[in-house]
CSV table of N, CA and C in Angstrom, one decimal:
chain,number,residue,atom,x,y,z
F,1,ILE,N,-12.1,-31.2,25.7
F,1,ILE,CA,-10.9,-30.5,26.1
F,1,ILE,C,-10.0,-30.4,24.8
F,2,LEU,N,-10.0,-31.5,24.0
F,2,LEU,CA,-9.2,-31.5,22.8
F,2,LEU,C,-9.6,-30.4,21.8
F,3,VAL,N,-11.0,-30.3,21.7
F,3,VAL,CA,-11.5,-29.3,20.7
F,3,VAL,C,-11.1,-27.9,21.2
F,4,SER,N,-11.3,-27.7,22.5
F,4,SER,CA,-11.0,-26.3,23.0
F,4,SER,C,-9.5,-26.0,22.9
F,5,SER,N,-8.7,-27.0,23.1
F,5,SER,CA,-7.2,-26.8,23.0
F,5,SER,C,-6.8,-26.5,21.5
F,6,VAL,N,-7.4,-27.3,20.5
F,6,VAL,CA,-7.1,-27.0,19.1
F,6,VAL,C,-7.6,-25.7,18.7
F,7,HIS,N,-8.8,-25.3,19.2
F,7,HIS,CA,-9.3,-23.9,18.8
F,7,HIS,C,-8.4,-22.8,19.4
F,8,ILE,N,-8.0,-23.0,20.7
F,8,ILE,CA,-7.1,-21.9,21.3
F,8,ILE,C,-5.7,-21.9,20.5
F,9,ALA,N,-5.3,-23.1,20.2
F,9,ALA,CA,-3.9,-23.1,19.5
F,9,ALA,C,-4.0,-22.5,18.1
F,10,SER,N,-5.1,-22.8,17.4
F,10,SER,CA,-5.2,-22.2,16.1
F,10,SER,C,-5.4,-20.7,16.1
F,11,SER,N,-6.2,-20.2,17.2
F,11,SER,CA,-6.4,-18.8,17.3
F,11,SER,C,-5.0,-18.2,17.6
F,12,LEU,N,-4.2,-18.8,18.5
F,12,LEU,CA,-2.9,-18.2,18.8
F,12,LEU,C,-2.0,-18.2,17.6
F,13,VAL,N,-1.9,-19.2,16.8
F,13,VAL,CA,-1.1,-19.3,15.6
F,13,VAL,C,-1.6,-18.2,14.6
F,14,SER,N,-2.9,-18.1,14.4
F,14,SER,CA,-3.5,-17.1,13.6
F,14,SER,C,-3.1,-15.7,14.0
F,15,PHE,N,-3.2,-15.4,15.3
F,15,PHE,CA,-2.8,-14.1,15.9
F,15,PHE,C,-1.3,-13.8,15.6
F,16,ILE,N,-0.5,-14.7,15.9
F,16,ILE,CA,1.0,-14.6,15.6
F,16,ILE,C,1.2,-14.3,14.2
F,17,PHE,N,0.6,-15.1,13.3
F,17,PHE,CA,0.8,-15.0,11.8
F,17,PHE,C,0.4,-13.6,11.4
F,18,ASN,N,-0.8,-13.1,11.9
F,18,ASN,CA,-1.3,-11.8,11.5
F,18,ASN,C,-0.4,-10.7,12.0
F,19,LEU,N,0.1,-10.9,13.2
F,19,LEU,CA,1.0,-9.9,13.8
F,19,LEU,C,2.3,-9.8,13.0
F,20,VAL,N,2.9,-11.0,12.6
F,20,VAL,CA,4.1,-10.9,11.8
F,20,VAL,C,3.9,-10.3,10.4
F,21,ILE,N,2.8,-10.7,9.8
F,21,ILE,CA,2.5,-10.1,8.5
F,21,ILE,C,2.3,-8.6,8.6
F,22,SER,N,1.6,-8.2,9.6
F,22,SER,CA,1.4,-6.7,9.8
F,22,SER,C,2.7,-5.9,10.0
F,23,ILE,N,3.6,-6.5,10.8
F,23,ILE,CA,4.9,-5.9,11.0
F,23,ILE,C,5.7,-5.8,9.7
F,24,VAL,N,5.7,-7.0,8.9
F,24,VAL,CA,6.4,-7.0,7.7
F,24,VAL,C,5.8,-5.9,6.7
F,25,PHE,N,4.5,-5.9,6.6
F,25,PHE,CA,3.7,-4.9,5.8
F,25,PHE,C,4.1,-3.5,6.2
F,26,ALA,N,4.1,-3.2,7.5
F,26,ALA,CA,4.5,-1.9,7.9
F,26,ALA,C,5.9,-1.5,7.6
F,27,ILE,N,6.8,-2.4,7.8
F,27,ILE,CA,8.2,-2.2,7.4
F,27,ILE,C,8.3,-1.9,5.9
F,28,TYR,N,7.7,-2.7,5.1
F,28,TYR,CA,7.7,-2.5,3.7
F,28,TYR,C,7.1,-1.2,3.3
F,29,LEU,N,6.0,-0.7,4.0
F,29,LEU,CA,5.5,0.6,3.6
F,29,LEU,C,6.4,1.7,4.0
F,30,LEU,N,7.1,1.6,5.1
F,30,LEU,CA,8.0,2.6,5.6
F,30,LEU,C,9.2,2.7,4.6
F,31,PHE,N,9.7,1.6,4.2
F,31,PHE,CA,10.9,1.6,3.2
F,31,PHE,C,10.5,2.1,1.9
F,32,SER,N,9.3,1.9,1.4
F,32,SER,CA,8.9,2.4,0.2
F,32,SER,C,8.0,3.6,0.2
F,33,LYS,N,8.1,4.3,1.3
F,33,LYS,CA,7.2,5.5,1.5
F,33,LYS,C,7.3,6.5,0.3
F,34,GLU,N,8.5,6.9,-0.1
F,34,GLU,CA,8.6,7.9,-1.1
F,34,GLU,C,8.1,7.5,-2.4
F,35,THR,N,8.4,6.2,-2.8
F,35,THR,CA,7.9,5.7,-4.1
F,35,THR,C,6.4,5.6,-4.1
F,36,LEU,N,5.8,5.2,-2.9
F,36,LEU,CA,4.4,5.1,-2.9
F,36,LEU,C,3.7,6.5,-2.9
F,37,MET,N,4.4,7.5,-2.4
F,37,MET,CA,3.8,8.8,-2.4
F,37,MET,C,3.8,9.4,-3.8
F,38,VAL,N,4.9,9.1,-4.6
F,38,VAL,CA,5.0,9.6,-5.9
F,38,VAL,C,3.9,8.9,-6.8
F,39,GLN,N,3.8,7.6,-6.6
F,39,GLN,CA,2.8,6.8,-7.4
F,39,GLN,C,1.4,7.2,-7.1
F,40,SER,N,1.1,7.5,-5.8
F,40,SER,CA,-0.2,7.9,-5.4
F,40,SER,C,-0.5,9.3,-6.0
F,41,LYS,N,0.4,10.2,-6.1
F,41,LYS,CA,0.2,11.6,-6.7
F,41,LYS,C,-0.1,11.4,-8.2
F,42,LYS,N,0.7,10.5,-8.8
F,42,LYS,CA,0.5,10.3,-10.2
F,42,LYS,C,-0.9,9.8,-10.5
F,43,LEU,N,-1.3,8.8,-9.7
F,43,LEU,CA,-2.6,8.2,-9.8
F,43,LEU,C,-3.7,9.2,-9.6
F,44,LEU,N,-3.5,10.0,-8.6
F,44,LEU,CA,-4.5,11.0,-8.3
F,44,LEU,C,-4.7,12.0,-9.4
F,45,TYR,N,-3.6,12.5,-9.9
F,45,TYR,CA,-3.7,13.5,-11.0
F,45,TYR,C,-4.1,12.9,-12.3
F,46,ALA,N,-4.0,11.6,-12.5
F,46,ALA,CA,-4.4,10.9,-13.7
F,46,ALA,C,-5.9,10.7,-13.7
F,47,HIS,N,-6.5,10.6,-12.5
F,47,HIS,CA,-7.9,10.3,-12.5
F,47,HIS,C,-8.8,11.5,-12.0
F,48,ILE,N,-8.3,12.5,-11.5
F,48,ILE,CA,-9.0,13.6,-11.0
F,48,ILE,C,-8.4,14.9,-11.6
F,49,ASP,N,-9.3,15.9,-11.7
F,49,ASP,CA,-8.8,17.2,-12.4
F,49,ASP,C,-7.7,17.8,-11.4
F,50,THR,N,-6.9,18.6,-12.0
F,50,THR,CA,-5.8,19.2,-11.2
F,50,THR,C,-6.1,19.9,-10.0
F,51,GLU,N,-7.2,20.8,-10.1
F,51,GLU,CA,-7.5,21.6,-8.9
F,51,GLU,C,-8.1,20.7,-7.8
F,52,LYS,N,-8.9,19.7,-8.0
F,52,LYS,CA,-9.3,18.8,-7.0
F,52,LYS,C,-8.2,18.0,-6.4
F,53,ALA,N,-7.3,17.5,-7.2
F,53,ALA,CA,-6.2,16.7,-6.8
F,53,ALA,C,-5.3,17.5,-5.9
F,54,SER,N,-5.0,18.8,-6.2
F,54,SER,CA,-4.2,19.7,-5.4
F,54,SER,C,-5.0,19.9,-4.1
F,55,ASN,N,-6.3,20.1,-4.1
F,55,ASN,CA,-7.0,20.3,-2.8
F,55,ASN,C,-6.9,19.0,-1.9
F,56,ILE,N,-7.0,17.9,-2.5
F,56,ILE,CA,-6.8,16.6,-1.8
F,56,ILE,C,-5.5,16.5,-1.2
F,57,LEU,N,-4.5,16.8,-1.9
F,57,LEU,CA,-3.1,16.8,-1.5
F,57,LEU,C,-2.9,17.8,-0.3
F,58,ASP,N,-3.5,19.0,-0.5
F,58,ASP,CA,-3.4,20.0,0.7
F,58,ASP,C,-4.0,19.4,2.0
F,59,VAL,N,-5.2,18.8,1.8
F,59,VAL,CA,-5.8,18.2,3.0
F,59,VAL,C,-4.9,17.1,3.6
F,60,CYS,N,-4.3,16.3,2.8
F,60,CYS,CA,-3.5,15.2,3.2
F,60,CYS,C,-2.3,15.8,3.9
F,61,ARG,N,-1.6,16.9,3.4
F,61,ARG,CA,-0.5,17.5,4.0
F,61,ARG,C,-0.9,18.1,5.4
F,62,LEU,N,-2.0,18.7,5.5
F,62,LEU,CA,-2.5,19.3,6.7
F,62,LEU,C,-2.8,18.2,7.8
F,63,SER,N,-3.4,17.2,7.3
F,63,SER,CA,-3.7,16.0,8.2
F,63,SER,C,-2.4,15.4,8.7
F,64,ASN,N,-1.4,15.3,7.9
F,64,ASN,CA,-0.2,14.7,8.3
F,64,ASN,C,0.5,15.6,9.3
F,65,LYS,N,0.5,16.9,9.1
F,65,LYS,CA,1.1,17.8,10.1
F,65,LYS,C,0.4,17.8,11.4
F,66,ILE,N,-0.9,17.8,11.4
F,66,ILE,CA,-1.7,17.7,12.6
F,66,ILE,C,-1.5,16.5,13.4
F,67,PHE,N,-1.5,15.4,12.7
F,67,PHE,CA,-1.3,14.1,13.3
F,67,PHE,C,0.1,13.9,13.9
F,68,TYR,N,1.1,14.5,13.2
F,68,TYR,CA,2.5,14.5,13.7
F,68,TYR,C,2.5,15.3,15.0
F,69,ASN,N,1.9,16.5,14.9
F,69,ASN,CA,1.9,17.3,16.2
F,69,ASN,C,1.2,16.7,17.3
F,70,PHE,N,0.1,16.0,17.0
F,70,PHE,CA,-0.6,15.3,18.1
F,70,PHE,C,0.2,14.2,18.7
F,71,ILE,N,0.9,13.4,17.9
F,71,ILE,CA,1.8,12.4,18.4
F,71,ILE,C,2.9,13.1,19.3
F,72,LYS,N,3.4,14.1,18.8
F,72,LYS,CA,4.5,14.8,19.6
F,72,LYS,C,3.9,15.3,20.9
F,73,GLY,N,2.7,15.9,20.9
F,73,GLY,CA,2.0,16.3,22.1
F,73,GLY,C,1.8,15.1,23.1
F,74,GLN,N,1.4,14.0,22.5
F,74,GLN,CA,1.1,12.8,23.4
F,74,GLN,C,2.4,12.4,24.1
F,75,LEU,N,3.5,12.4,23.3
F,75,LEU,CA,4.8,11.9,23.8
F,75,LEU,C,5.2,12.9,24.9
F,76,THR,N,5.0,14.2,24.6
F,76,THR,CA,5.4,15.2,25.7
F,76,THR,C,4.6,15.0,26.9
F,77,GLU,N,3.3,14.8,26.8
F,77,GLU,CA,2.4,14.6,27.9
F,77,GLU,C,2.8,13.3,28.7
F,78,ALA,N,3.2,12.3,28.0
F,78,ALA,CA,3.7,11.1,28.7
F,78,ALA,C,5.0,11.4,29.5
F,79,VAL,N,5.9,12.1,29.0
F,79,VAL,CA,7.1,12.5,29.7
F,79,VAL,C,6.8,13.3,31.0
F,80,ILE,N,5.8,14.3,30.8
F,80,ILE,CA,5.4,15.1,31.9
F,80,ILE,C,4.8,14.2,33.0
F,81,LEU,N,3.8,13.3,32.6
F,81,LEU,CA,3.2,12.5,33.6
F,81,LEU,C,4.2,11.6,34.3
F,82,GLY,N,5.2,11.0,33.5
F,82,GLY,CA,6.2,10.1,34.2
F,82,GLY,C,7.0,11.0,35.2
F,83,LEU,N,7.3,12.2,34.8
F,83,LEU,CA,8.2,13.0,35.7
F,83,LEU,C,7.4,13.4,37.0
F,84,LEU,N,6.0,13.8,36.8
F,84,LEU,CA,5.2,14.1,37.9
F,84,LEU,C,5.1,12.9,38.9
F,85,VAL,N,4.9,11.7,38.3
F,85,VAL,CA,4.8,10.6,39.1
F,85,VAL,C,6.1,10.3,39.9
F,86,PHE,N,7.2,10.4,39.2
F,86,PHE,CA,8.5,10.3,39.9
F,86,PHE,C,8.7,11.2,41.0
F,87,VAL,N,8.5,12.5,40.7
F,87,VAL,CA,8.7,13.5,41.8
F,87,VAL,C,7.7,13.3,42.9
F,88,GLY,N,6.4,13.0,42.6
F,88,GLY,CA,5.5,12.8,43.7
F,88,GLY,C,5.8,11.6,44.5
F,89,MET,N,6.3,10.5,43.9
F,89,MET,CA,6.7,9.4,44.7
F,89,MET,C,7.9,9.6,45.5
F,90,LEU,N,8.8,10.4,45.0
F,90,LEU,CA,9.9,10.8,45.9
F,90,LEU,C,9.5,11.6,47.1
F,91,LEU,N,8.6,12.5,46.9
F,91,LEU,CA,8.1,13.3,48.0
F,91,LEU,C,7.3,12.5,49.0
F,92,LEU,N,6.6,11.6,48.5
F,92,LEU,CA,5.8,10.6,49.4
F,92,LEU,C,6.6,9.5,50.0
F,93,GLN,N,7.9,9.4,49.6
F,93,GLN,CA,8.8,8.4,50.0
F,93,GLN,C,8.3,7.0,49.7
F,94,LEU,N,7.8,6.8,48.4
F,94,LEU,CA,7.4,5.6,48.0
F,94,LEU,C,8.5,4.9,47.3
F,95,PRO,N,8.6,3.5,47.4
F,95,PRO,CA,9.6,2.8,46.7
F,95,PRO,C,9.5,2.7,45.2
F,96,TYR,N,10.6,2.5,44.5
F,96,TYR,CA,10.7,2.2,43.0
F,96,TYR,C,10.2,3.5,42.3
F,97,ALA,N,10.5,4.7,42.8
F,97,ALA,CA,10.0,5.9,42.2
F,97,ALA,C,10.4,6.0,40.7
F,98,GLY,N,11.7,5.7,40.4
F,98,GLY,CA,12.2,5.8,39.1
F,98,GLY,C,11.6,4.9,38.1
F,99,VAL,N,11.6,3.6,38.5
F,99,VAL,CA,11.0,2.6,37.6
F,99,VAL,C,9.6,2.8,37.3
F,100,ILE,N,8.8,3.1,38.4
F,100,ILE,CA,7.4,3.3,38.2
F,100,ILE,C,7.1,4.5,37.4
F,101,GLY,N,7.8,5.6,37.6
F,101,GLY,CA,7.7,6.8,36.9
F,101,GLY,C,7.8,6.6,35.4
F,102,ILE,N,8.9,5.9,35.1
F,102,ILE,CA,9.2,5.5,33.6
F,102,ILE,C,8.1,4.7,33.1
F,103,LEU,N,7.7,3.7,33.9
F,103,LEU,CA,6.7,2.7,33.5
F,103,LEU,C,5.3,3.4,33.1
F,104,ILE,N,4.9,4.4,34.0
F,104,ILE,CA,3.7,5.0,33.8
F,104,ILE,C,3.8,6.0,32.6
F,105,GLY,N,5.0,6.6,32.5
F,105,GLY,CA,5.2,7.5,31.3
F,105,GLY,C,5.1,6.7,30.0
F,106,PHE,N,5.7,5.5,30.0
F,106,PHE,CA,5.6,4.7,28.7
F,106,PHE,C,4.2,4.2,28.5
F,107,THR,N,3.5,3.7,29.6
F,107,THR,CA,2.2,3.1,29.4
F,107,THR,C,1.2,4.2,29.1
F,108,SER,N,1.4,5.4,29.5
F,108,SER,CA,0.4,6.5,29.3
F,108,SER,C,0.3,6.8,27.8
F,109,ILE,N,1.3,6.4,27.0
F,109,ILE,CA,1.2,6.6,25.5
F,109,ILE,C,0.0,5.8,24.9
F,110,ILE,N,-0.4,4.7,25.6
F,110,ILE,CA,-1.5,3.9,25.2
F,110,ILE,C,-2.8,4.7,25.5
F,111,PRO,N,-3.6,5.0,24.6
F,111,PRO,CA,-4.8,5.8,24.9
F,111,PRO,C,-5.7,5.2,25.9
F,112,VAL,N,-6.3,5.9,26.8
F,112,VAL,CA,-7.4,5.6,27.7
F,112,VAL,C,-6.9,4.7,28.8
F,113,VAL,N,-6.4,3.5,28.5
F,113,VAL,CA,-6.2,2.5,29.6
F,113,VAL,C,-4.6,2.4,30.0
F,114,GLY,N,-3.8,3.1,29.2
F,114,GLY,CA,-2.3,2.9,29.4
F,114,GLY,C,-1.9,3.3,30.8
F,115,ALA,N,-2.3,4.4,31.2
F,115,ALA,CA,-1.7,4.9,32.6
F,115,ALA,C,-2.3,3.9,33.7
F,116,PHE,N,-3.5,3.4,33.5
F,116,PHE,CA,-4.0,2.5,34.4
F,116,PHE,C,-3.3,1.1,34.4
F,117,ILE,N,-2.8,0.7,33.4
F,117,ILE,CA,-2.0,-0.5,33.3
F,117,ILE,C,-0.7,-0.2,34.1
F,118,GLY,N,-0.1,1.0,34.0
F,118,GLY,CA,1.1,1.3,34.7
F,118,GLY,C,0.8,1.4,36.2
F,119,ILE,N,-0.4,2.0,36.5
F,119,ILE,CA,-0.8,2.1,38.0
F,119,ILE,C,-1.0,0.7,38.6
F,120,ILE,N,-1.5,-0.2,37.8
F,120,ILE,CA,-1.7,-1.6,38.4
F,120,ILE,C,-0.3,-2.3,38.6
F,121,ILE,N,0.5,-2.2,37.6
F,121,ILE,CA,1.9,-2.9,37.7
F,121,ILE,C,2.6,-2.2,38.8
F,122,GLY,N,2.6,-0.8,38.9
F,122,GLY,CA,3.3,-0.1,40.0
F,122,GLY,C,2.8,-0.5,41.4
F,123,ALA,N,1.4,-0.6,41.5
F,123,ALA,CA,0.8,-1.0,42.7
F,123,ALA,C,1.2,-2.4,43.2
F,124,VAL,N,1.3,-3.3,42.3
F,124,VAL,CA,1.7,-4.6,42.6
F,124,VAL,C,3.2,-4.7,43.1
F,125,LEU,N,4.1,-3.9,42.4
F,125,LEU,CA,5.4,-3.7,42.8
F,125,LEU,C,5.6,-3.2,44.3
F,126,ILE,N,4.8,-2.1,44.5
F,126,ILE,CA,4.9,-1.5,45.8
F,126,ILE,C,4.2,-2.4,46.8
F,127,LEU,N,3.2,-3.2,46.5
F,127,LEU,CA,2.5,-4.1,47.4
F,127,LEU,C,3.4,-5.1,48.0
F,128,ALA,N,4.4,-5.5,47.2
F,128,ALA,CA,5.4,-6.5,47.7
F,128,ALA,C,6.2,-5.9,48.8
F,129,VAL,N,6.3,-4.6,48.9
F,129,VAL,CA,7.1,-4.0,49.9
F,129,VAL,C,6.3,-3.5,51.1
F,130,ASP,N,5.2,-2.8,50.8
F,130,ASP,CA,4.3,-2.3,51.9
F,130,ASP,C,3.0,-2.1,51.4
F,131,PRO,N,1.9,-2.8,51.8
F,131,PRO,CA,0.5,-2.6,51.3
F,131,PRO,C,0.0,-1.2,51.6
F,132,VAL,N,0.3,-0.6,52.7
F,132,VAL,CA,-0.2,0.8,52.9
F,132,VAL,C,0.4,1.7,51.9
F,133,LYS,N,1.7,1.6,51.6
F,133,LYS,CA,2.3,2.5,50.6
F,133,LYS,C,1.6,2.2,49.2
F,134,ALA,N,1.2,1.0,48.9
F,134,ALA,CA,0.5,0.7,47.6
F,134,ALA,C,-0.8,1.5,47.6
F,135,VAL,N,-1.5,1.5,48.6
F,135,VAL,CA,-2.8,2.3,48.7
F,135,VAL,C,-2.5,3.8,48.5
F,136,VAL,N,-1.5,4.3,49.2
F,136,VAL,CA,-1.1,5.7,49.1
F,136,VAL,C,-0.7,6.0,47.6
F,137,PHE,N,0.0,5.1,47.0
F,137,PHE,CA,0.4,5.2,45.6
F,137,PHE,C,-0.8,5.3,44.7
F,138,ILE,N,-1.8,4.4,44.9
F,138,ILE,CA,-3.0,4.3,44.0
F,138,ILE,C,-3.8,5.7,44.1
F,139,ILE,N,-4.0,6.1,45.4
F,139,ILE,CA,-4.7,7.4,45.6
F,139,ILE,C,-3.9,8.5,44.9
F,140,PHE,N,-2.6,8.6,45.1
F,140,PHE,CA,-1.8,9.7,44.6
F,140,PHE,C,-1.9,9.7,43.1
F,141,VAL,N,-1.7,8.5,42.4
F,141,VAL,CA,-1.7,8.5,40.9
F,141,VAL,C,-3.1,8.8,40.4
F,142,LEU,N,-4.1,8.4,41.1
F,142,LEU,CA,-5.5,8.7,40.6
F,142,LEU,C,-5.8,10.2,40.7
F,143,ILE,N,-5.3,10.8,41.7
F,143,ILE,CA,-5.5,12.3,41.8
F,143,ILE,C,-4.7,12.9,40.8
F,144,LEU,N,-3.4,12.5,40.6
F,144,LEU,CA,-2.5,13.1,39.6
F,144,LEU,C,-3.1,12.9,38.2
F,145,GLN,N,-3.8,11.7,38.0
F,145,GLN,CA,-4.4,11.5,36.6
F,145,GLN,C,-5.5,12.5,36.4
F,146,GLN,N,-6.3,12.8,37.4
F,146,GLN,CA,-7.4,13.8,37.2
F,146,GLN,C,-6.8,15.1,36.9
F,147,ILE,N,-5.8,15.6,37.6
F,147,ILE,CA,-5.2,16.9,37.3
F,147,ILE,C,-4.6,16.8,35.9
F,148,GLU,N,-3.9,15.8,35.6
F,148,GLU,CA,-3.3,15.7,34.3
F,148,GLU,C,-4.3,15.7,33.2
F,149,ASN,N,-5.4,14.9,33.3
F,149,ASN,CA,-6.3,14.8,32.2
F,149,ASN,C,-7.2,16.1,32.0
F,150,ASN,N,-7.3,16.8,33.1
F,150,ASN,CA,-8.2,18.0,33.0
F,150,ASN,C,-7.4,19.4,32.9
F,151,LEU,N,-6.1,19.3,33.2
F,151,LEU,CA,-5.4,20.6,33.1
F,151,LEU,C,-4.2,20.5,32.2
F,152,ILE,N,-3.4,19.5,32.4
F,152,ILE,CA,-2.2,19.4,31.6
F,152,ILE,C,-2.3,18.9,30.2
F,153,TYR,N,-3.1,17.8,30.1
F,153,TYR,CA,-3.3,17.3,28.7
F,153,TYR,C,-4.0,18.2,27.7
F,154,PRO,N,-5.1,18.9,28.1
F,154,PRO,CA,-5.6,19.9,27.1
F,154,PRO,C,-4.6,21.0,26.8
F,155,LYS,N,-3.8,21.4,27.7
F,155,LYS,CA,-2.9,22.5,27.4
F,155,LYS,C,-1.8,22.0,26.4
F,156,VAL,N,-1.2,20.8,26.7
F,156,VAL,CA,-0.1,20.3,26.0
F,156,VAL,C,-0.4,19.9,24.6
F,157,VAL,N,-1.5,19.0,24.6
F,157,VAL,CA,-2.0,18.5,23.3
F,157,VAL,C,-2.6,19.6,22.4
F,158,GLY,N,-3.4,20.5,23.1
F,158,GLY,CA,-4.0,21.6,22.4
F,158,GLY,C,-3.0,22.5,21.7
F,159,ALA,N,-1.9,22.8,22.5
F,159,ALA,CA,-0.8,23.6,21.9
F,159,ALA,C,-0.1,23.0,20.8
F,160,SER,N,0.0,21.6,20.9
F,160,SER,CA,0.7,20.9,19.8
F,160,SER,C,-0.1,20.9,18.6
F,161,VAL,N,-1.4,20.8,18.6
F,161,VAL,CA,-2.2,20.7,17.4
F,161,VAL,C,-2.8,22.1,17.0
F,162,GLY,N,-2.5,23.1,17.8
F,162,GLY,CA,-3.0,24.4,17.5
F,162,GLY,C,-4.3,24.8,17.9
F,163,LEU,N,-4.9,24.1,18.9
F,163,LEU,CA,-6.2,24.4,19.4
F,163,LEU,C,-6.1,24.9,20.8
F,164,PRO,N,-7.0,25.7,21.3
F,164,PRO,CA,-7.0,26.1,22.7
F,164,PRO,C,-7.4,24.9,23.5
F,165,GLY,N,-6.8,24.9,24.7
F,165,GLY,CA,-7.0,23.7,25.6
F,165,GLY,C,-8.5,23.4,25.9
F,166,ILE,N,-9.4,24.5,26.0
F,166,ILE,CA,-10.8,24.2,26.3
F,166,ILE,C,-11.4,23.4,25.2
F,167,TRP,N,-11.0,23.6,23.9
F,167,TRP,CA,-11.6,22.8,22.9
F,167,TRP,C,-11.2,21.3,22.9
F,168,VAL,N,-9.9,21.1,23.3
F,168,VAL,CA,-9.4,19.7,23.5
F,168,VAL,C,-10.2,19.1,24.7
F,169,LEU,N,-10.3,19.8,25.8
F,169,LEU,CA,-11.0,19.2,27.0
F,169,LEU,C,-12.4,18.9,26.6
F,170,LEU,N,-13.1,19.9,25.9
F,170,LEU,CA,-14.5,19.6,25.4
F,170,LEU,C,-14.6,18.4,24.5
F,171,SER,N,-13.7,18.3,23.6
F,171,SER,CA,-13.8,17.2,22.6
F,171,SER,C,-13.5,15.9,23.4
F,172,VAL,N,-12.6,15.8,24.3
F,172,VAL,CA,-12.3,14.6,25.1
F,172,VAL,C,-13.5,14.2,25.9
F,173,THR,N,-14.1,15.2,26.5
F,173,THR,CA,-15.4,15.0,27.4
F,173,THR,C,-16.5,14.5,26.5
F,174,VAL,N,-16.8,15.2,25.5
F,174,VAL,CA,-17.9,14.8,24.6
F,174,VAL,C,-17.7,13.5,24.0
F,175,GLY,N,-16.5,13.3,23.5
F,175,GLY,CA,-16.2,12.0,22.8
F,175,GLY,C,-16.3,10.8,23.8
F,176,GLY,N,-15.8,11.0,25.0
F,176,GLY,CA,-15.8,10.0,26.0
F,176,GLY,C,-17.2,9.7,26.4
F,177,SER,N,-18.1,10.7,26.5
F,177,SER,CA,-19.5,10.4,26.9
F,177,SER,C,-20.3,9.8,25.8
F,178,LEU,N,-20.0,10.2,24.5
F,178,LEU,CA,-20.7,9.6,23.4
F,178,LEU,C,-20.3,8.2,23.1
F,179,PHE,N,-19.0,8.0,23.1
F,179,PHE,CA,-18.4,6.7,22.5
F,179,PHE,C,-17.8,5.9,23.6
F,180,GLY,N,-17.7,6.3,24.8
F,180,GLY,CA,-17.2,5.5,25.9
F,180,GLY,C,-15.7,5.5,25.8
F,181,ALA,N,-15.1,4.6,26.7
F,181,ALA,CA,-13.6,4.5,26.8
F,181,ALA,C,-13.0,3.9,25.6
F,182,PHE,N,-13.7,3.0,24.9
F,182,PHE,CA,-13.1,2.3,23.7
F,182,PHE,C,-13.9,2.8,22.5
């Protein structure tokens, strides 16, 4: 038991240490973003000919723009899902509609499993009030998830990154079947 306890404690301390170092590093990068960009450009132009360096920077700018638009689309989609859950719960007269709508909106930002985390927490909250309403909630949100994943998500995210919704739906479907949920 002592060996297991020491192993668990050291793993926890290591995790917390890595988390703190990661956060500090991320903050440092954000505060010195402009300086690092200038230094990276100088380094690139110093070691690669001008035309190739310009092409690399063009690809980096395009990637940054697409990633920014993708994140914006993800956040828009999360707000839409949260609102749909809120309105649907009001129509079905389920308790905690506002809290659970916001919760599912926030957790749906986490790819693949986020909305399901919100569903589980919401179901537990509703279960404390009425078990039948918890089952209704789970069925409602699972149906809403299918509609959202197959209709709303491809439209919103596709429009934000400049792709037709069918290509986003195809890439999500193929990527999910090839690489799984994780």
